[in-house]
Coordinates of C-alpha atoms in Angstrom, one line a residue:
X269 CA -7.3 -2.7 24.9
X270 CA -6.4 0.5 23.1
X271 CA -7.0 0.8 19.3
X272 CA -7.0 3.5 16.6
X273 CA -10.6 3.9 15.6
X274 CA -12.1 5.6 12.5
X275 CA -14.6 8.2 13.7
X276 CA -15.5 9.9 10.5
X277 CA -13.8 11.9 7.8
X278 CA -10.4 13.3 8.9
X279 CA -11.0 12.0 12.4
X280 CA -9.4 9.0 14.2
X281 CA -9.3 8.4 18.0
X282 CA -7.4 6.0 20.2
X283 CA -10.2 4.3 22.2
X284 CA -10.7 1.5 24.7
X285 CA -12.3 -1.4 22.8
X286 CA -12.9 -5.1 23.7
X287 CA -10.0 -7.4 23.4
X288 CA -10.0 -9.7 20.4
X289 CA -10.9 -13.4 20.9
X290 CA -10.5 -16.6 19.0
X291 CA -13.6 -17.0 16.9
X292 CA -12.5 -19.7 14.5
X293 CA -10.3 -22.8 14.9
X294 CA -7.7 -21.3 12.5
X295 CA -7.4 -18.0 14.3
X296 CA -4.6 -16.6 16.4
X297 CA -4.4 -13.5 18.6
X298 CA -1.2 -11.4 18.3
X299 CA 0.1 -8.9 20.8
X300 CA 1.1 -6.0 18.5
X301 CA 4.7 -4.8 19.0
X302 CA 4.9 -2.5 16.0
X303 CA 2.4 -1.1 13.5
X304 CA 2.4 1.7 10.9
X305 CA 0.3 4.3 9.2
X306 CA 0.1 3.4 5.4
X307 CA -0.6 5.8 2.6
X308 CA -3.7 3.8 1.8
X309 CA -4.9 4.5 5.3
X310 CA -5.2 8.1 4.3
X311 CA -7.9 7.1 1.8
X312 CA -9.9 5.9 4.8
X313 CA -9.0 9.0 6.8
X314 CA -10.1 11.3 3.9
X315 CA -13.4 9.5 3.6
X316 CA -13.0 8.1 0.1
X317 CA -13.3 4.3 0.8
X318 CA -17.0 3.4 1.2
X319 CA -18.6 1.2 3.9
X320 CA -16.6 2.5 6.8
X321 CA -18.4 2.7 10.1
X322 CA -17.8 4.9 13.1
X323 CA -15.6 3.1 15.6
X324 CA -13.9 0.7 13.1
X325 CA -10.4 -0.3 14.1
X326 CA -8.0 0.5 11.3
X327 CA -4.5 -0.4 10.3
X328 CA -3.1 -3.2 8.2
X329 CA 0.7 -3.1 8.7
X330 CA 1.5 -4.8 11.9
X331 CA 3.6 -7.5 13.6
X332 CA 3.9 -8.9 17.1
X333 CA 3.9 -11.9 19.4
X334 CA 1.4 -14.8 19.3
X335 CA -0.4 -15.0 22.6
X336 CA -3.2 -17.5 21.6
X337 CA -3.9 -20.0 18.8
X338 CA -6.9 -21.9 17.7
X339 CA -6.9 -25.7 17.8
X340 CA -6.3 -26.1 14.0
X341 CA -3.3 -23.8 13.9
X342 CA -0.3 -26.1 13.9
X343 CA 2.2 -23.7 12.2
X344 CA 2.4 -21.2 15.1
X345 CA 2.7 -21.5 18.9
X346 CA 2.4 -19.0 21.7
X347 CA 5.5 -16.9 21.9
X348 CA 6.3 -16.9 18.2
X349 CA 7.2 -13.5 16.7
X350 CA 5.4 -12.9 13.5
X351 CA 4.7 -10.4 10.7
X352 CA 1.1 -10.4 9.5
X353 CA 0.3 -9.8 5.8
X354 CA -2.5 -7.3 5.1
X355 CA -4.5 -9.6 2.8
X356 CA -6.4 -12.3 4.6
X357 CA -6.2 -15.6 2.7
X358 CA -7.5 -19.1 3.3
X359 CA -4.8 -21.0 1.5
X360 CA -7.2 -23.5 0.0
X361 CA -9.2 -21.8 -2.8
X362 CA -8.2 -21.7 -6.4
X363 CA -6.8 -18.2 -6.1
X364 CA -4.6 -19.0 -3.1
X365 CA -3.4 -22.2 -4.8
X366 CA -2.2 -20.0 -7.7
X367 CA -0.4 -17.6 -5.3
X368 CA -3.0 -14.9 -5.8
X369 CA -3.7 -14.3 -2.1
X370 CA -5.2 -10.9 -2.3
X371 CA -8.1 -12.2 -4.3
X372 CA -8.8 -15.2 -2.0
X373 CA -12.3 -16.5 -2.6
X374 CA -13.1 -17.4 1.0
X375 CA -11.9 -14.6 3.3
X376 CA -14.4 -11.8 2.7
X377 CA -17.6 -12.5 4.6
X378 CA -19.1 -9.4 3.0
X379 CA -18.4 -10.4 -0.6
X380 CA -21.8 -9.2 -1.8
X381 CA -20.9 -5.6 -0.9
X382 CA -17.7 -5.7 -2.9
X383 CA -19.3 -7.4 -5.8
X384 CA -21.7 -4.5 -6.3
X385 CA -18.8 -2.2 -6.9
X386 CA -16.2 -4.5 -8.4
X387 CA -18.0 -7.3 -10.1
X388 CA -16.2 -10.0 -8.0
X389 CA -14.8 -9.7 -4.5
X390 CA -11.1 -9.5 -3.6
X391 CA -9.9 -10.9 -0.3
X392 CA -10.7 -9.6 3.1
X393 CA -8.2 -6.9 4.4
X394 CA -7.4 -5.9 7.9
X395 CA -8.9 -2.6 9.0
X396 CA -10.1 -1.6 5.6
X397 CA -13.9 -1.2 5.4
X398 CA -16.8 -3.6 5.7
X399 CA -16.8 -4.0 1.9
X400 CA -13.5 -5.8 2.4
X401 CA -14.6 -7.9 5.3
X402 CA -15.1 -5.6 8.3
X403 CA -12.0 -7.1 10.0
X404 CA -10.6 -5.1 12.9
X405 CA -7.2 -3.7 12.0
X406 CA -3.8 -3.8 13.6
X407 CA -3.3 -0.3 14.9
X408 CA -4.1 -1.7 18.3
X409 CA -2.5 -3.5 21.3
X410 CA -3.9 -6.9 20.1
X411 CA -5.3 -8.2 16.9
X412 CA -7.2 -11.3 15.8
X413 CA -5.5 -13.0 12.8
X414 CA -7.9 -15.3 10.8
X415 CA -6.3 -18.2 8.8
X416 CA -3.2 -17.8 11.0
X417 CA -1.8 -21.0 9.5
X418 CA -1.5 -19.3 6.1
X419 CA -0.7 -15.7 6.6
X420 CA 1.9 -14.8 9.3
X421 CA 5.6 -15.4 8.7
X422 CA 7.8 -16.3 11.8
X423 CA 10.8 -14.1 12.5
X424 CA 13.1 -16.5 14.2
X425 CA 16.3 -14.4 14.6
X426 CA 17.2 -11.1 16.1
X427 CA 16.1 -8.8 13.3
X428 CA 14.6 -5.6 14.7
X429 CA 10.9 -4.9 14.2
X430 CA 11.7 -1.9 11.9
X431 CA 13.7 -4.2 9.5
X432 CA 10.8 -6.6 9.0
X433 CA 7.6 -4.7 9.8
X434 CA 7.1 -3.6 6.2
X435 CA 6.9 -7.2 5.0
X436 CA 3.3 -6.8 6.0
X437 CA 2.6 -4.6 3.0
X438 CA 4.7 -1.8 1.5
X439 CA 7.9 -3.7 0.7
X440 CA 6.1 -6.6 -1.1
X441 CA 3.8 -4.1 -2.8
X442 CA 6.8 -2.1 -4.2
X443 CA 8.4 -5.4 -5.2
X444 CA 5.3 -6.6 -7.0
X445 CA 4.9 -3.3 -8.8
X446 CA 8.4 -3.7 -10.2
X447 CA 7.9 -7.4 -10.9
X448 CA 4.8 -6.7 -13.0
X449 CA 7.1 -4.5 -15.3
X450 CA 8.9 -7.6 -16.6
X451 CA 12.2 -5.7 -16.1
X452 CA 15.1 -6.6 -18.4
X453 CA 18.7 -5.6 -18.0
X454 CA 19.1 -2.0 -19.3
X455 CA 15.4 -1.0 -18.9
X456 CA 14.3 2.5 -17.9
X457 CA 11.5 2.5 -15.4
X458 CA 9.4 5.5 -14.3
X459 CA 7.8 5.6 -10.9
X460 CA 5.0 8.0 -10.0
X461 CA 5.0 8.7 -6.3
X462 CA 8.0 9.0 -4.0
X463 CA 6.2 7.9 -0.9
X464 CA 7.3 4.7 0.9
X465 CA 5.7 2.3 -1.7
X466 CA 7.3 4.3 -4.6
X467 CA 10.6 4.3 -2.8
X468 CA 10.4 0.5 -2.4
X469 CA 9.5 0.2 -6.1
X470 CA 12.6 2.2 -7.0
X471 CA 14.8 -0.1 -4.9
X472 CA 13.1 -3.2 -6.3
X473 CA 13.5 -2.1 -9.9
X474 CA 17.2 -1.7 -9.4
X475 CA 17.5 -5.1 -7.7
X476 CA 15.7 -6.6 -10.7
X477 CA 18.2 -5.1 -13.2
X478 CA 16.8 -1.8 -14.3
X479 CA 19.5 0.5 -15.7
X480 CA 17.6 3.8 -14.9
X481 CA 14.8 4.6 -12.6
X482 CA 13.1 8.0 -12.8
X483 CA 10.9 9.0 -9.8
X484 CA 8.2 11.7 -10.0
X485 CA 6.8 13.6 -7.0
X486 CA 6.5 17.2 -5.8
X487 CA 8.0 17.0 -2.3
X488 CA 11.7 17.6 -2.2
X489 CA 12.4 15.6 0.9
X490 CA 10.7 12.5 -0.7
X491 CA 12.6 13.0 -3.9
X492 CA 15.9 13.2 -1.9
X493 CA 15.1 9.7 -0.5
X494 CA 14.6 8.4 -4.0
X495 CA 17.8 10.0 -5.1
X496 CA 19.7 8.2 -2.3
X497 CA 18.4 4.9 -3.7
X498 CA 19.9 5.9 -7.1
X499 CA 16.9 7.3 -8.9
X500 CA 16.8 10.3 -11.2
X501 CA 14.0 12.6 -10.1
X502 CA 11.4 15.0 -11.5
X503 CA 9.4 17.5 -9.5
X504 CA 6.1 17.7 -11.5
X505 CA 5.5 21.2 -10.1
X506 CA 8.7 22.4 -11.9
X507 CA 8.7 20.5 -15.2
X508 CA 6.2 19.1 -17.7
X509 CA 6.6 15.4 -16.9
X510 CA 5.7 14.1 -20.3
X511 CA 8.1 16.4 -22.1
X512 CA 10.9 15.7 -19.5
X513 CA 10.5 11.9 -19.9
X514 CA 10.6 12.1 -23.7
X515 CA 13.8 14.2 -23.4
X516 CA 15.4 11.7 -20.9
X517 CA 14.6 8.7 -23.1
X518 CA 15.4 10.1 -26.6
X519 CA 11.7 10.5 -27.4
X520 CA 10.9 6.8 -26.8
X521 CA 9.4 6.9 -23.3
X522 CA 10.1 4.6 -20.3
X523 CA 10.0 0.9 -20.9
X524 CA 7.5 0.6 -18.0
X525 CA 5.7 3.0 -15.7
X526 CA 4.6 2.3 -12.1
X527 CA 1.7 4.2 -10.5
X528 CA 2.5 4.2 -6.8
X529 CA 0.1 7.1 -6.1
X530 CA -3.5 5.9 -6.5
X531 CA -6.8 7.6 -6.0
X532 CA -5.8 10.9 -4.4
X533 CA -3.3 12.1 -6.9
X534 CA -2.4 15.8 -7.1
X535 CA -2.1 17.8 -10.3
X536 CA -0.3 21.2 -10.7
X537 CA -2.9 22.4 -13.2
X538 CA -5.7 24.1 -11.2
X539 CA -8.4 23.4 -13.8
X540 CA -7.5 19.6 -14.0
X541 CA -7.2 19.3 -10.2
X542 CA -10.6 21.1 -9.7
X543 CA -12.3 18.9 -12.2
X544 CA -11.6 15.7 -10.4
X545 CA -11.9 17.2 -6.9
X546 CA -15.4 18.4 -7.6
X547 CA -16.5 15.1 -9.2
X548 CA -14.9 13.2 -6.3
X549 CA -16.6 15.3 -3.7
X550 CA -19.9 14.8 -5.4
X551 CA -19.2 11.1 -5.5
X552 CA -19.5 11.1 -9.4
X553 CA -16.1 9.4 -9.4
X554 CA -14.1 7.9 -6.6
X555 CA -10.6 8.6 -7.9
X556 CA -8.3 11.5 -8.9
X557 CA -6.3 9.5 -11.5
X558 CA -3.8 12.1 -12.7
X559 CA -0.8 9.8 -12.1
X560 CA -2.4 6.9 -13.9
X561 CA -3.4 9.0 -16.9
X562 CA 0.1 10.4 -17.1
X563 CA 1.8 7.0 -16.7
X564 CA -0.2 5.6 -19.6
X565 CA 0.6 8.6 -21.9
X566 CA 4.3 8.5 -21.0
X567 CA 5.0 4.8 -21.5
X568 CA 6.7 3.7 -24.6
X569 CA 4.8 1.9 -27.4
X570 CA 4.4 -1.7 -26.3
X571 CA 5.4 -1.0 -22.7
X572 CA 3.8 -1.9 -19.4
X573 CA 1.9 0.2 -16.9
X574 CA 1.9 -1.3 -13.4
X575 CA -0.6 0.0 -10.9
X576 CA 0.0 -0.5 -7.2
X577 CA -1.5 2.7 -6.0
X578 CA -4.9 2.0 -4.4
X579 CA -8.1 2.7 -6.3
X580 CA -11.5 2.2 -4.8
X581 CA -14.1 2.4 -7.6
X582 CA -14.6 4.4 -10.8
X583 CA -12.7 7.1 -12.6
X584 CA -13.3 9.5 -15.4
X585 CA -11.3 10.5 -18.6
X586 CA -9.4 7.2 -18.8
X587 CA -7.1 7.3 -21.8
X588 CA -8.3 4.1 -23.3
X589 CA -7.3 5.2 -26.8
X590 CA -3.7 5.5 -25.8
X591 CA -3.7 2.1 -24.1
X592 CA -5.3 0.3 -27.0
X593 CA -3.7 1.9 -30.0
X594 CA -0.1 1.8 -28.6
X595 CA -0.2 -1.9 -27.6
X596 CA 0.3 -1.1 -23.9
X597 CA -0.2 -3.7 -21.2
X598 CA -1.9 -2.6 -18.0
X599 CA -1.3 -4.6 -14.8
X600 CA -2.4 -4.0 -11.3
X601 CA -3.4 -5.6 -8.0
X602 CA -3.4 -5.5 -4.3
X603 CA -0.2 -7.3 -3.4
X604 CA -0.2 -11.0 -3.0
X605 CA 2.0 -10.5 0.1
X606 CA 2.2 -14.2 1.2
X607 CA 3.9 -15.0 -2.1
X608 CA 6.8 -12.7 -1.3
X609 CA 7.4 -13.1 2.4
X610 CA 10.1 -15.7 2.4
X611 CA 12.2 -14.4 -0.6
X612 CA 12.0 -10.8 0.7
X613 CA 12.9 -11.8 4.3
X614 CA 15.9 -13.6 2.8
X615 CA 16.9 -10.3 1.0
X616 CA 16.7 -8.4 4.3
X617 CA 18.8 -11.0 6.1
X618 CA 21.4 -11.0 3.3
X619 CA 21.6 -7.2 3.4
X620 CA 20.3 -6.6 -0.1
X621 CA 17.8 -4.1 1.4
X622 CA 17.1 -2.5 4.8
X623 CA 13.4 -1.4 4.7
X624 CA 13.8 0.8 7.7
X625 CA 15.2 3.6 5.5
X626 CA 11.6 4.9 4.9
X627 CA 10.9 5.6 8.6
X628 CA 11.0 9.3 9.6
X629 CA 8.7 9.3 12.7
X630 CA 8.2 7.0 15.7
X631 CA 5.3 7.5 18.0
X632 CA 3.3 5.7 20.7
X633 CA 0.0 4.3 19.7
X634 CA -1.8 7.0 21.6
X635 CA -0.2 9.6 19.3
X636 CA -1.9 8.1 16.2
X637 CA -4.2 11.1 15.6
X638 CA -1.2 13.4 15.5
X639 CA 0.6 10.9 13.2
X640 CA -2.3 10.8 10.8
X641 CA -2.3 14.6 10.6
X642 CA 1.5 14.8 10.0
X643 CA 1.4 12.1 7.4
X644 CA -1.5 13.5 5.5
X645 CA -0.2 17.1 5.5
X646 CA 3.5 16.1 5.0
X647 CA 4.6 18.3 8.0
X648 CA 8.1 17.9 9.5
X649 CA 9.1 16.0 6.3
X650 CA 7.0 13.1 7.4
X651 CA 7.6 10.0 5.2
X652 CA 6.5 7.0 7.3
X653 CA 5.1 6.8 10.8
X654 CA 5.7 3.7 13.0
X655 CA 3.5 3.3 16.1
X656 CA 4.3 1.2 19.2
X657 CA 1.6 0.2 21.7

């Protein structure tokens, strides 16, 4: 089959690779009908996630048709149309029983690698380094799905792929980011990052009752998408974000702040940007945490900072004094996607949200290298790329 393979920093290639096979009685094989390039895939592309190997199949947002099932999979049958969550979860461990699927205790066969960096291991993730399981990803014609009796959700009506594909990751991730803010009617929420996850966080915050949502980014086309969802916007290259947020909230600050940017944040101040770029290039830290620092400093006293942007390891100059002295709550996590599949599918069916609004580019799988370049460099106002095998 054809698959998108990581070949080194800033290089992916679509190659012929062996077809996936059933390896475990709870596996399924899915013929991929739609997949997408995610913002967190760019961290792999840029070489900032450790334990990648040349030839690894990448991609963790995908859906398709079941073509084979293992003998212990009773919830799916050949021909079922499914969306596959990006975290791989067993469904039986303590974490899964508590709905914390992205920290499943049994799905990462390389747990020892993750423990060296993180203390304990999160779940395995499709196409996202050997530290997180070494599982082949879904930017391919076919994919093996472990624990298929737990993860995939069946799409049993005529909803188009583009309306449900993002149940695999970015829609639940944006929703969880807003949920962790404990939003009350009348709250003001600030969202750093107007990429697809930030845009879904904006939409989710409004669905949860926020009165105002303020979105921060530097690309006008992304800010326009957030504005169409009702957000007020700030271009951080044109204003001082902390001063602007104080002015917009009568000096108080947002009730909660969402970091939807993660480890490759940009900063308009050359000295600040150079500091973290140099340390990151020298592997003295793995993150450029400008958005996180700013979210902590901006949040009102006693507020919540919700982190859904991806971080991979360690960061420098973390404003712990602000967090501790001002009674802030810091929450974060890879999304527990399985927890949100049914309620968010119901919202799509009811017309509360149509996730396809984030898509700007549609390509064949063979065009994945061009899609990565466009998405990374934001050319042609590229917001989200969907690939079809």
